[in-house]
Amino acid sequence: MLAAGQVNTPKSIPAFSADEALAAAKKFDKNELVIKAQVLAGGRGKGHFSNGLQSGVHLIDSPEQAQDLASKMIGSNLITKQTGEAGKLCTAVMLAERRTPKKEYYAAILNDRSSLGPVLVASSEGGMSIEEVARDTPEKIVKTPIDFQNGLSQSEALDIAKKLGFSTDDAIKQAAGIFQNLFKIFKEKDMTQIEINPLAETEDGAVLAMDAKFGFDENAEFRQQDVFKLRDTTQEDPQEVEAAEHGLNFIKLDGNIGCLVNGAGLAMATMDVLTHQGGSPANFLDVGGSATPAAVKKAFELLLTEKSVRAIYVNVFGGIMRCDMIAEGIIKATKELDLKVPLVVRLQGTKSEEARKLIADSGLKIFATTGLDEGARLAVQKANEYAASN
């Protein structure tokens, strides 16, 4: 994608097995290569594999070395600071020509809330976490808002390259062209993020994107089908993938109170209130504005797959969503899943009175509330009681 967008990169070949890595390494005109584990997480170089191999990035000097390292990487989990303790399964490696950087830089294009548009974030400190640069040496970060319609002008791009300190006029021109082309890719591919780290000026005078991270707007899938066909669900949490298939937005967290909410804003507020009351959310789960009883049941199934869940807090404000339909799904899930953990339900808005009557008439042990804080407080209390007795 970078090459197609006229952003120079080192020659690279993917491999999905040790034998493929051996064959790929032999296609280069030199033996001095780099092998990189392909997982959707940063910090690979400082990570380690579940089998004891250190680092997901290695310099190699022969095809046989590529084969050996690939055999240890592929099929093992790589644990980095971004993956959590379980790590992510490595299903492929990338073989790339080794280009020696004289200086490493950082470049990214992101959507910026303050300027209400895209912004180019660049730094003379590449090859490390940009968060660390922002914390320790923020003066080394250059931020430039980009006109979405017209893109980055040549004069703006050249000015940024000069500020970063590229060493020659030719390198400055190369870097400026990369900045302009990165935005073109960002716009054409409906991206939310494009990050190059490091962007390197090599010993031989080339400016290359040595590594990249892309993010895409899921709402644009209908016109970016070629991109979304590349999605590798083995790199994603299986429950989150399953949730998306049912129209649910689900993200696992480390707490013990399962949350089922409609609307991302209300979901965030619910997690905040639970935390304020001394609880710990086990997840973010937004059922959206048009969930059916079947979708609500699926949401409960996802919540209950986590053994750490000690209570469930349902917080729904019915606007487009009808509370009575949510109540039907809650009752159905409680019965069919033989729910054991305490269930606290707050239903407000459209058809809320009918919903509360359905729950009351069900005869099930469901704790109904009307206040947000009251519900959160009760959910925390019930979670603690359940944990103490089980």
mmCIF file of C-alpha atoms in Angstrom:
data_model
loop_
_atom_site.group_PDB
_atom_site.id
_atom_site.type_symbol
_atom_site.label_atom_id
_atom_site.label_comp_id
_atom_site.label_asym_id
_atom_site.label_seq_id
_atom_site.Cartn_x
_atom_site.Cartn_y
_atom_site.Cartn_z
ATOM 1 C CA MET A 1 0.000 0.000 0.000
ATOM 2 C CA LEU A 2 2.869 2.360 0.791
ATOM 3 C CA ALA A 3 4.711 1.405 -2.378
ATOM 4 C CA ALA A 4 1.556 1.947 -4.436
ATOM 5 C CA GLY A 5 1.273 5.383 -2.835
ATOM 6 C CA GLN A 6 4.882 6.246 -3.798
ATOM 7 C CA VAL A 7 6.282 5.968 -0.294
ATOM 8 C CA ASN A 8 9.655 4.220 -0.457
ATOM 9 C CA THR A 9 10.166 1.141 1.732
ATOM 10 C CA PRO A 10 12.865 -1.539 1.991
ATOM 11 C CA LYS A 11 12.224 -4.552 -0.226
ATOM 12 C CA SER A 12 10.254 -7.099 1.805
ATOM 13 C CA ILE A 13 8.635 -10.525 1.380
ATOM 14 C CA PRO A 14 6.126 -12.189 3.756
ATOM 15 C CA ALA A 15 6.375 -15.833 4.787
ATOM 16 C CA PHE A 16 3.821 -18.041 6.508
ATOM 17 C CA SER A 17 6.051 -20.993 7.363
ATOM 18 C CA ALA A 18 9.702 -21.724 8.067
ATOM 19 C CA ASP A 19 10.174 -23.202 4.579
ATOM 20 C CA GLU A 20 8.604 -20.120 3.001
ATOM 21 C CA ALA A 21 10.978 -17.961 5.033
ATOM 22 C CA LEU A 22 13.924 -19.950 3.681
ATOM 23 C CA ALA A 23 12.708 -19.533 0.109
ATOM 24 C CA ALA A 24 11.941 -15.833 0.615
ATOM 25 C CA ALA A 25 15.392 -15.115 2.047
ATOM 26 C CA LYS A 26 17.006 -16.656 -1.036
ATOM 27 C CA LYS A 27 15.167 -14.165 -3.287
ATOM 28 C CA PHE A 28 17.210 -11.228 -1.998
ATOM 29 C CA ASP A 29 20.548 -10.331 -3.567
ATOM 30 C CA LYS A 30 22.251 -10.306 -0.174
ATOM 31 C CA ASN A 31 22.150 -12.346 3.016
ATOM 32 C CA GLU A 32 22.024 -9.434 5.465
ATOM 33 C CA LEU A 33 18.293 -9.168 6.187
ATOM 34 C CA VAL A 34 15.818 -8.418 8.953
ATOM 35 C CA ILE A 35 13.091 -10.836 10.063
ATOM 36 C CA LYS A 36 10.047 -9.400 11.834
ATOM 37 C CA ALA A 37 7.180 -11.220 13.545
ATOM 38 C CA GLN A 38 3.861 -10.116 12.079
ATOM 39 C CA VAL A 39 1.420 -9.406 14.904
ATOM 40 C CA LEU A 40 -0.977 -6.502 15.426
ATOM 41 C CA ALA A 41 0.906 -4.942 18.317
ATOM 42 C CA GLY A 42 3.703 -2.489 18.896
ATOM 43 C CA GLY A 43 6.876 -3.044 20.882
ATOM 44 C CA ARG A 44 7.816 -6.203 18.983
ATOM 45 C CA GLY A 45 11.548 -5.591 19.236
ATOM 46 C CA LYS A 46 11.418 -5.502 23.033
ATOM 47 C CA GLY A 47 8.928 -8.362 23.307
ATOM 48 C CA HIS A 48 9.428 -12.076 23.869
ATOM 49 C CA PHE A 49 7.762 -15.280 22.694
ATOM 50 C CA SER A 50 5.873 -17.808 24.773
ATOM 51 C CA ASN A 51 8.553 -20.380 23.878
ATOM 52 C CA GLY A 52 11.330 -18.243 25.360
ATOM 53 C CA LEU A 53 12.674 -16.617 22.186
ATOM 54 C CA GLN A 54 13.579 -13.008 22.895
ATOM 55 C CA SER A 55 12.450 -10.194 20.565
ATOM 56 C CA GLY A 56 10.161 -10.242 17.569
ATOM 57 C CA VAL A 57 12.740 -8.491 15.367
ATOM 58 C CA HIS A 58 16.099 -10.056 14.486
ATOM 59 C CA LEU A 59 19.011 -9.314 12.166
ATOM 60 C CA ILE A 60 19.940 -12.365 10.118
ATOM 61 C CA ASP A 61 22.896 -13.278 7.910
ATOM 62 C CA SER A 62 21.722 -16.380 6.044
ATOM 63 C CA PRO A 63 18.551 -17.999 4.643
ATOM 64 C CA GLU A 64 19.026 -20.875 7.083
ATOM 65 C CA GLN A 65 18.944 -18.430 9.986
ATOM 66 C CA ALA A 66 15.678 -17.027 8.598
ATOM 67 C CA GLN A 67 14.233 -20.541 8.492
ATOM 68 C CA ASP A 68 15.320 -21.286 12.055
ATOM 69 C CA LEU A 69 13.904 -18.069 13.526
ATOM 70 C CA ALA A 70 10.677 -18.361 11.539
ATOM 71 C CA SER A 71 10.165 -21.870 12.929
ATOM 72 C CA LYS A 72 10.392 -20.426 16.451
ATOM 73 C CA MET A 73 8.240 -17.360 15.773
ATOM 74 C CA ILE A 74 5.361 -18.793 13.725
ATOM 75 C CA GLY A 75 2.886 -20.617 15.910
ATOM 76 C CA SER A 76 4.077 -18.993 19.140
ATOM 77 C CA ASN A 77 2.609 -16.033 21.003
ATOM 78 C CA LEU A 78 4.560 -12.795 21.048
ATOM 79 C CA ILE A 79 4.182 -10.879 24.295
ATOM 80 C CA THR A 80 4.790 -7.115 24.193
ATOM 81 C CA LYS A 81 3.787 -4.168 26.342
ATOM 82 C CA GLN A 82 0.696 -3.782 24.147
ATOM 83 C CA THR A 83 -0.543 -7.391 24.043
ATOM 84 C CA GLY A 84 -1.123 -8.261 27.674
ATOM 85 C CA GLU A 85 0.242 -11.370 29.343
ATOM 86 C CA ALA A 86 -1.298 -13.791 26.822
ATOM 87 C CA GLY A 87 0.402 -12.158 23.849
ATOM 88 C CA LYS A 88 -0.690 -12.478 20.226
ATOM 89 C CA LEU A 89 -0.261 -15.486 17.967
ATOM 90 C CA CYS A 90 2.394 -15.005 15.302
ATOM 91 C CA THR A 91 1.099 -16.475 12.052
ATOM 92 C CA ALA A 92 3.619 -14.927 9.667
ATOM 93 C CA VAL A 93 6.998 -13.214 9.425
ATOM 94 C CA MET A 94 8.321 -10.519 7.131
ATOM 95 C CA LEU A 95 11.776 -10.733 5.556
ATOM 96 C CA ALA A 96 13.182 -7.329 4.611
ATOM 97 C CA GLU A 97 16.452 -6.045 3.233
ATOM 98 C CA ARG A 98 18.668 -4.554 5.901
ATOM 99 C CA ARG A 99 19.129 -0.816 5.355
ATOM 100 C CA THR A 100 21.330 0.921 7.914
ATOM 101 C CA PRO A 101 19.716 4.085 9.299
ATOM 102 C CA LYS A 102 21.909 7.124 9.820
ATOM 103 C CA LYS A 103 19.034 8.825 11.659
ATOM 104 C CA GLU A 104 15.536 7.687 12.613
ATOM 105 C CA TYR A 105 12.460 9.918 12.583
ATOM 106 C CA TYR A 106 8.758 9.536 13.341
ATOM 107 C CA ALA A 107 5.789 10.528 11.177
ATOM 108 C CA ALA A 108 2.064 9.944 11.597
ATOM 109 C CA ILE A 109 -1.187 11.307 10.257
ATOM 110 C CA LEU A 110 -4.113 11.227 12.662
ATOM 111 C CA ASN A 111 -7.527 12.769 13.105
ATOM 112 C CA ASP A 112 -7.167 15.659 15.524
ATOM 113 C CA ARG A 113 -10.140 16.748 17.640
ATOM 114 C CA SER A 114 -8.754 20.170 18.485
ATOM 115 C CA SER A 115 -8.287 21.203 14.839
ATOM 116 C CA LEU A 116 -11.301 19.146 13.659
ATOM 117 C CA GLY A 117 -9.278 17.555 10.886
ATOM 118 C CA PRO A 118 -6.187 15.531 10.035
ATOM 119 C CA VAL A 119 -2.819 16.496 11.480
ATOM 120 C CA LEU A 120 0.721 15.431 10.656
ATOM 121 C CA VAL A 121 2.681 14.568 13.799
ATOM 122 C CA ALA A 122 6.425 14.326 13.186
ATOM 123 C CA SER A 123 9.494 14.059 15.339
ATOM 124 C CA SER A 124 13.258 13.880 15.013
ATOM 125 C CA GLU A 125 13.155 11.093 17.624
ATOM 126 C CA GLY A 126 12.062 7.947 15.804
ATOM 127 C CA GLY A 127 12.435 4.272 16.561
ATOM 128 C CA MET A 128 10.968 4.692 20.040
ATOM 129 C CA SER A 129 7.576 5.270 21.625
ATOM 130 C CA ILE A 130 6.141 8.641 20.593
ATOM 131 C CA GLU A 131 4.435 8.731 24.001
ATOM 132 C CA GLU A 132 7.863 8.743 25.641
ATOM 133 C CA VAL A 133 8.992 11.576 23.369
ATOM 134 C CA ALA A 134 5.858 13.571 24.209
ATOM 135 C CA ARG A 135 6.529 13.044 27.908
ATOM 136 C CA ASP A 136 10.275 13.665 27.989
ATOM 137 C CA THR A 137 11.055 15.997 25.068
ATOM 138 C CA PRO A 138 7.787 17.460 23.734
ATOM 139 C CA GLU A 139 9.688 20.230 21.957
ATOM 140 C CA LYS A 140 10.927 17.592 19.484
ATOM 141 C CA ILE A 141 7.409 16.971 18.160
ATOM 142 C CA VAL A 142 6.111 19.026 15.231
ATOM 143 C CA LYS A 143 2.331 19.112 14.655
ATOM 144 C CA THR A 144 0.916 20.466 11.413
ATOM 145 C CA PRO A 145 -2.847 20.630 10.651
ATOM 146 C CA ILE A 146 -3.655 19.491 7.092
ATOM 147 C CA ASP A 147 -6.306 20.955 4.821
ATOM 148 C CA PHE A 148 -8.452 17.897 4.076
ATOM 149 C CA GLN A 149 -9.433 19.013 0.573
ATOM 150 C CA ASN A 150 -6.081 20.278 -0.639
ATOM 151 C CA GLY A 151 -3.675 18.172 1.371
ATOM 152 C CA LEU A 152 -0.214 19.167 2.480
ATOM 153 C CA SER A 153 1.429 21.786 0.252
ATOM 154 C CA GLN A 154 4.982 21.327 -0.935
ATOM 155 C CA SER A 155 6.170 24.354 1.021
ATOM 156 C CA GLU A 156 4.566 23.026 4.222
ATOM 157 C CA ALA A 157 6.093 19.584 3.698
ATOM 158 C CA LEU A 158 9.561 21.020 2.997
ATOM 159 C CA ASP A 159 9.335 23.220 6.081
ATOM 160 C CA ILE A 160 8.515 20.207 8.275
ATOM 161 C CA ALA A 161 11.413 18.189 6.825
ATOM 162 C CA LYS A 162 13.809 21.087 7.509
ATOM 163 C CA LYS A 163 12.573 21.440 11.102
ATOM 164 C CA LEU A 164 13.196 17.734 11.694
ATOM 165 C CA GLY A 165 16.801 18.070 10.572
ATOM 166 C CA PHE A 166 17.195 15.833 7.509
ATOM 167 C CA SER A 167 20.845 16.155 6.563
ATOM 168 C CA THR A 168 20.828 16.984 2.825
ATOM 169 C CA ASP A 169 18.658 18.899 0.379
ATOM 170 C CA ASP A 170 17.874 15.640 -1.383
ATOM 171 C CA ALA A 171 16.799 13.955 1.868
ATOM 172 C CA ILE A 172 14.633 16.965 2.707
ATOM 173 C CA LYS A 173 12.888 16.679 -0.682
ATOM 174 C CA GLN A 174 12.412 12.906 -0.240
ATOM 175 C CA ALA A 175 10.932 13.364 3.241
ATOM 176 C CA ALA A 176 8.629 16.156 2.061
ATOM 177 C CA GLY A 177 7.334 13.947 -0.742
ATOM 178 C CA ILE A 178 6.686 11.131 1.728
ATOM 179 C CA PHE A 179 4.706 13.473 3.999
ATOM 180 C CA GLN A 180 2.532 14.568 1.067
ATOM 181 C CA ASN A 181 1.992 11.031 -0.186
ATOM 182 C CA LEU A 182 1.158 9.704 3.269
ATOM 183 C CA PHE A 183 -1.775 12.099 3.427
ATOM 184 C CA LYS A 184 -2.953 11.036 -0.033
ATOM 185 C CA ILE A 185 -2.994 7.407 1.150
ATOM 186 C CA PHE A 186 -4.684 8.436 4.402
ATOM 187 C CA LYS A 187 -7.474 10.186 2.506
ATOM 188 C CA GLU A 188 -7.923 7.717 -0.352
ATOM 189 C CA LYS A 189 -8.061 4.675 1.941
ATOM 190 C CA ASP A 190 -10.373 6.194 4.593
ATOM 191 C CA MET A 191 -7.766 5.838 7.305
ATOM 192 C CA THR A 192 -8.005 6.864 10.928
ATOM 193 C CA GLN A 193 -4.269 6.504 11.470
ATOM 194 C CA ILE A 194 -1.104 6.035 9.477
ATOM 195 C CA GLU A 195 2.092 5.830 11.508
ATOM 196 C CA ILE A 196 5.644 5.410 10.226
ATOM 197 C CA ASN A 197 8.106 4.519 12.962
ATOM 198 C CA PRO A 198 10.855 4.698 12.130
ATOM 199 C CA LEU A 199 11.085 6.879 9.067
ATOM 200 C CA ALA A 200 14.790 6.486 8.365
ATOM 201 C CA GLU A 201 17.430 8.462 6.552
ATOM 202 C CA THR A 202 19.878 5.727 5.568
ATOM 203 C CA GLU A 203 23.651 5.776 5.214
ATOM 204 C CA ASP A 204 23.283 5.784 1.423
ATOM 205 C CA GLY A 205 21.039 8.884 1.440
ATOM 206 C CA ALA A 206 17.620 7.283 0.986
ATOM 207 C CA VAL A 207 14.564 8.167 3.095
ATOM 208 C CA LEU A 208 12.522 5.034 3.782
ATOM 209 C CA ALA A 209 9.434 3.998 5.744
ATOM 210 C CA MET A 210 10.971 1.160 7.756
ATOM 211 C CA ASP A 211 7.839 0.124 9.640
ATOM 212 C CA ALA A 212 4.191 1.149 9.537
ATOM 213 C CA LYS A 213 0.935 0.932 11.428
ATOM 214 C CA PHE A 214 -2.427 1.570 9.746
ATOM 215 C CA GLY A 215 -5.924 2.123 11.120
ATOM 216 C CA PHE A 216 -9.044 2.193 8.940
ATOM 217 C CA ASP A 217 -12.521 3.621 9.403
ATOM 218 C CA GLU A 218 -14.853 0.616 9.700
ATOM 219 C CA ASN A 219 -17.726 2.757 8.408
ATOM 220 C CA ALA A 220 -15.931 2.926 5.062
ATOM 221 C CA GLU A 221 -15.748 -0.840 4.588
ATOM 222 C CA PHE A 222 -18.282 -0.693 1.743
ATOM 223 C CA ARG A 223 -15.864 1.316 -0.406
ATOM 224 C CA GLN A 224 -12.592 -0.156 0.895
ATOM 225 C CA GLN A 225 -13.397 -3.811 0.364
ATOM 226 C CA ASP A 226 -9.907 -4.581 -0.933
ATOM 227 C CA VAL A 227 -8.464 -3.322 2.344
ATOM 228 C CA PHE A 228 -10.913 -5.099 4.629
ATOM 229 C CA LYS A 229 -10.350 -8.392 2.832
ATOM 230 C CA LEU A 230 -6.879 -8.297 4.384
ATOM 231 C CA ARG A 231 -8.302 -8.350 7.919
ATOM 232 C CA ASP A 232 -6.718 -11.111 10.001
ATOM 233 C CA THR A 233 -9.170 -12.072 12.744
ATOM 234 C CA THR A 234 -6.580 -14.401 14.315
ATOM 235 C CA GLN A 235 -4.983 -11.209 15.641
ATOM 236 C CA GLU A 236 -8.202 -10.108 17.342
ATOM 237 C CA ASP A 237 -9.996 -11.281 20.447
ATOM 238 C CA PRO A 238 -12.431 -14.065 19.374
ATOM 239 C CA GLN A 239 -15.203 -12.673 21.562
ATOM 240 C CA GLU A 240 -14.839 -9.205 20.095
ATOM 241 C CA VAL A 241 -14.987 -10.661 16.585
ATOM 242 C CA GLU A 242 -18.093 -12.686 17.484
ATOM 243 C CA ALA A 243 -19.714 -9.606 19.018
ATOM 244 C CA ALA A 244 -19.127 -7.578 15.849
ATOM 245 C CA GLU A 245 -20.828 -10.301 13.791
ATOM 246 C CA HIS A 246 -23.973 -9.678 15.857
ATOM 247 C CA GLY A 247 -23.791 -5.883 15.656
ATOM 248 C CA LEU A 248 -22.371 -5.521 19.172
ATOM 249 C CA ASN A 249 -19.417 -3.352 20.138
ATOM 250 C CA PHE A 250 -17.574 -5.378 22.776
ATOM 251 C CA ILE A 251 -14.172 -4.780 24.395
ATOM 252 C CA LYS A 252 -12.853 -6.903 27.255
ATOM 253 C CA LEU A 253 -11.470 -5.271 30.397
ATOM 254 C CA ASP A 254 -10.028 -6.644 33.627
ATOM 255 C CA GLY A 255 -12.870 -6.048 36.109
ATOM 256 C CA ASN A 256 -15.651 -8.224 37.577
ATOM 257 C CA ILE A 257 -18.880 -6.374 36.719
ATOM 258 C CA GLY A 258 -20.253 -7.087 33.262
ATOM 259 C CA CYS A 259 -21.808 -4.052 31.549
ATOM 260 C CA LEU A 260 -24.562 -4.074 28.918
ATOM 261 C CA VAL A 261 -25.417 -0.579 27.722
ATOM 262 C CA ASN A 262 -26.836 1.123 24.633
ATOM 263 C CA GLY A 263 -24.748 3.965 23.277
ATOM 264 C CA ALA A 264 -21.001 4.473 23.584
ATOM 265 C CA GLY A 265 -21.330 7.645 25.642
ATOM 266 C CA LEU A 266 -23.655 6.041 28.170
ATOM 267 C CA ALA A 267 -21.403 2.975 28.270
ATOM 268 C CA MET A 268 -18.403 5.130 29.170
ATOM 269 C CA ALA A 269 -20.437 6.989 31.805
ATOM 270 C CA THR A 270 -21.637 3.674 33.252
ATOM 271 C CA MET A 271 -18.070 2.405 33.606
ATOM 272 C CA ASP A 272 -17.049 5.681 35.248
ATOM 273 C CA VAL A 273 -19.909 5.495 37.769
ATOM 274 C CA LEU A 274 -19.140 1.853 38.572
ATOM 275 C CA THR A 275 -15.513 2.772 39.215
ATOM 276 C CA HIS A 276 -16.595 5.747 41.353
ATOM 277 C CA GLN A 277 -18.726 3.384 43.435
ATOM 278 C CA GLY A 278 -15.716 1.135 44.040
ATOM 279 C CA GLY A 279 -16.430 -1.400 41.307
ATOM 280 C CA SER A 280 -14.435 -2.545 38.314
ATOM 281 C CA PRO A 281 -16.007 -2.959 34.839
ATOM 282 C CA ALA A 282 -15.303 -6.276 33.107
ATOM 283 C CA ASN A 283 -16.027 -4.908 29.661
ATOM 284 C CA PHE A 284 -17.308 -2.197 27.376
ATOM 285 C CA LEU A 285 -20.429 -3.473 25.611
ATOM 286 C CA ASP A 286 -22.616 -1.235 23.455
ATOM 287 C CA VAL A 287 -25.648 -3.021 21.997
ATOM 288 C CA GLY A 288 -26.466 -0.044 19.765
ATOM 289 C CA GLY A 289 -29.805 1.570 19.059
ATOM 290 C CA SER A 290 -31.604 -1.287 17.325
ATOM 291 C CA ALA A 291 -30.754 -4.424 19.275
ATOM 292 C CA THR A 292 -33.187 -7.332 19.173
ATOM 293 C CA PRO A 293 -33.936 -9.764 22.026
ATOM 294 C CA ALA A 294 -31.652 -12.255 20.256
ATOM 295 C CA ALA A 295 -28.807 -9.726 20.220
ATOM 296 C CA VAL A 296 -29.333 -9.048 23.926
ATOM 297 C CA LYS A 297 -29.096 -12.779 24.631
ATOM 298 C CA LYS A 298 -25.861 -12.956 22.633
ATOM 299 C CA ALA A 299 -24.545 -10.036 24.686
ATOM 300 C CA PHE A 300 -25.243 -11.981 27.881
ATOM 301 C CA GLU A 301 -23.474 -15.029 26.453
ATOM 302 C CA LEU A 302 -20.398 -12.910 25.783
ATOM 303 C CA LEU A 303 -20.465 -11.470 29.286
ATOM 304 C CA LEU A 304 -20.776 -14.872 30.901
ATOM 305 C CA THR A 305 -17.819 -16.378 29.067
ATOM 306 C CA GLU A 306 -15.602 -14.447 31.481
ATOM 307 C CA LYS A 307 -15.308 -16.381 34.738
ATOM 308 C CA SER A 308 -14.278 -13.187 36.521
ATOM 309 C CA VAL A 309 -17.768 -11.660 36.155
ATOM 310 C CA ARG A 310 -19.486 -11.482 39.564
ATOM 311 C CA ALA A 311 -22.480 -9.318 38.587
ATOM 312 C CA ILE A 312 -24.041 -7.778 35.500
ATOM 313 C CA TYR A 313 -25.280 -4.200 35.238
ATOM 314 C CA VAL A 314 -27.710 -3.440 32.386
ATOM 315 C CA ASN A 315 -28.136 0.293 31.813
ATOM 316 C CA VAL A 316 -30.388 1.236 28.905
ATOM 317 C CA PHE A 317 -31.881 4.578 27.954
ATOM 318 C CA GLY A 318 -34.600 3.981 25.413
ATOM 319 C CA GLY A 319 -34.770 6.527 22.628
ATOM 320 C CA ILE A 320 -34.760 4.666 19.345
ATOM 321 C CA MET A 321 -34.291 1.556 21.457
ATOM 322 C CA ARG A 322 -37.455 0.221 23.105
ATOM 323 C CA CYS A 323 -36.931 -0.814 26.712
ATOM 324 C CA ASP A 324 -39.580 -3.537 26.533
ATOM 325 C CA MET A 325 -37.599 -5.278 23.771
ATOM 326 C CA ILE A 326 -34.492 -5.130 25.939
ATOM 327 C CA ALA A 327 -36.512 -6.541 28.841
ATOM 328 C CA GLU A 328 -37.669 -9.448 26.660
ATOM 329 C CA GLY A 329 -34.052 -10.196 25.781
ATOM 330 C CA ILE A 330 -32.997 -9.988 29.436
ATOM 331 C CA ILE A 331 -35.732 -12.395 30.525
ATOM 332 C CA LYS A 332 -34.955 -14.777 27.658
ATOM 333 C CA ALA A 333 -31.233 -14.757 28.448
ATOM 334 C CA THR A 334 -31.789 -15.195 32.196
ATOM 335 C CA LYS A 335 -33.952 -18.253 31.645
ATOM 336 C CA GLU A 336 -32.088 -19.935 28.813
ATOM 337 C CA LEU A 337 -28.585 -19.308 30.168
ATOM 338 C CA ASP A 338 -29.529 -20.275 33.721
ATOM 339 C CA LEU A 339 -28.045 -17.052 35.008
ATOM 340 C CA LYS A 340 -26.393 -17.416 38.416
ATOM 341 C CA VAL A 341 -24.629 -14.072 38.915
ATOM 342 C CA PRO A 342 -26.674 -11.126 40.261
ATOM 343 C CA LEU A 343 -28.345 -9.010 37.589
ATOM 344 C CA VAL A 344 -29.032 -5.300 38.134
ATOM 345 C CA VAL A 345 -31.166 -3.576 35.514
ATOM 346 C CA ARG A 346 -31.848 0.107 34.893
ATOM 347 C CA LEU A 347 -34.281 0.808 32.035
ATOM 348 C CA GLN A 348 -35.335 4.389 31.303
ATOM 349 C CA GLY A 349 -37.067 6.005 28.329
ATOM 350 C CA THR A 350 -39.277 4.544 25.618
ATOM 351 C CA LYS A 351 -41.559 1.784 26.936
ATOM 352 C CA SER A 352 -39.653 1.710 30.248
ATOM 353 C CA GLU A 353 -42.794 1.213 32.342
ATOM 354 C CA GLU A 354 -43.814 -1.742 30.200
ATOM 355 C CA ALA A 355 -40.271 -3.096 30.513
ATOM 356 C CA ARG A 356 -40.287 -2.884 34.302
ATOM 357 C CA LYS A 357 -43.651 -4.660 34.406
ATOM 358 C CA LEU A 358 -42.307 -7.471 32.209
ATOM 359 C CA ILE A 359 -39.377 -7.937 34.576
ATOM 360 C CA ALA A 360 -41.583 -7.816 37.696
ATOM 361 C CA ASP A 361 -44.041 -10.339 36.223
ATOM 362 C CA SER A 362 -41.239 -12.694 35.165
ATOM 363 C CA GLY A 363 -40.697 -13.872 38.726
ATOM 364 C CA LEU A 364 -36.949 -13.857 38.133
ATOM 365 C CA LYS A 365 -34.443 -12.539 40.627
ATOM 366 C CA ILE A 366 -33.584 -9.349 38.777
ATOM 367 C CA PHE A 367 -32.768 -6.187 40.719
ATOM 368 C CA ALA A 368 -34.505 -3.271 38.980
ATOM 369 C CA THR A 369 -33.478 0.355 39.646
ATOM 370 C CA THR A 370 -34.245 3.761 38.150
ATOM 371 C CA GLY A 371 -31.159 5.782 39.083
ATOM 372 C CA LEU A 372 -27.732 5.481 37.459
ATOM 373 C CA ASP A 373 -25.764 5.862 40.696
ATOM 374 C CA GLU A 374 -28.204 3.676 42.584
ATOM 375 C CA GLY A 375 -27.854 0.926 40.002
ATOM 376 C CA ALA A 376 -24.062 1.129 40.001
ATOM 377 C CA ARG A 377 -23.930 1.038 43.787
ATOM 378 C CA LEU A 378 -26.219 -1.999 43.873
ATOM 379 C CA ALA A 379 -24.189 -3.785 41.163
ATOM 380 C CA VAL A 380 -20.987 -3.281 43.161
ATOM 381 C CA GLN A 381 -22.693 -4.513 46.338
ATOM 382 C CA LYS A 382 -24.092 -7.625 44.657
ATOM 383 C CA ALA A 383 -20.774 -8.390 42.971
ATOM 384 C CA ASN A 384 -18.996 -8.263 46.322
ATOM 385 C CA GLU A 385 -21.641 -10.451 47.969
ATOM 386 C CA TYR A 386 -21.487 -13.016 45.160
ATOM 387 C CA ALA A 387 -17.684 -13.107 45.249
ATOM 388 C CA ALA A 388 -17.714 -13.641 49.013
ATOM 389 C CA SER A 389 -20.125 -16.576 48.799
ATOM 390 C CA ASN A 390 -18.556 -18.374 45.815
#
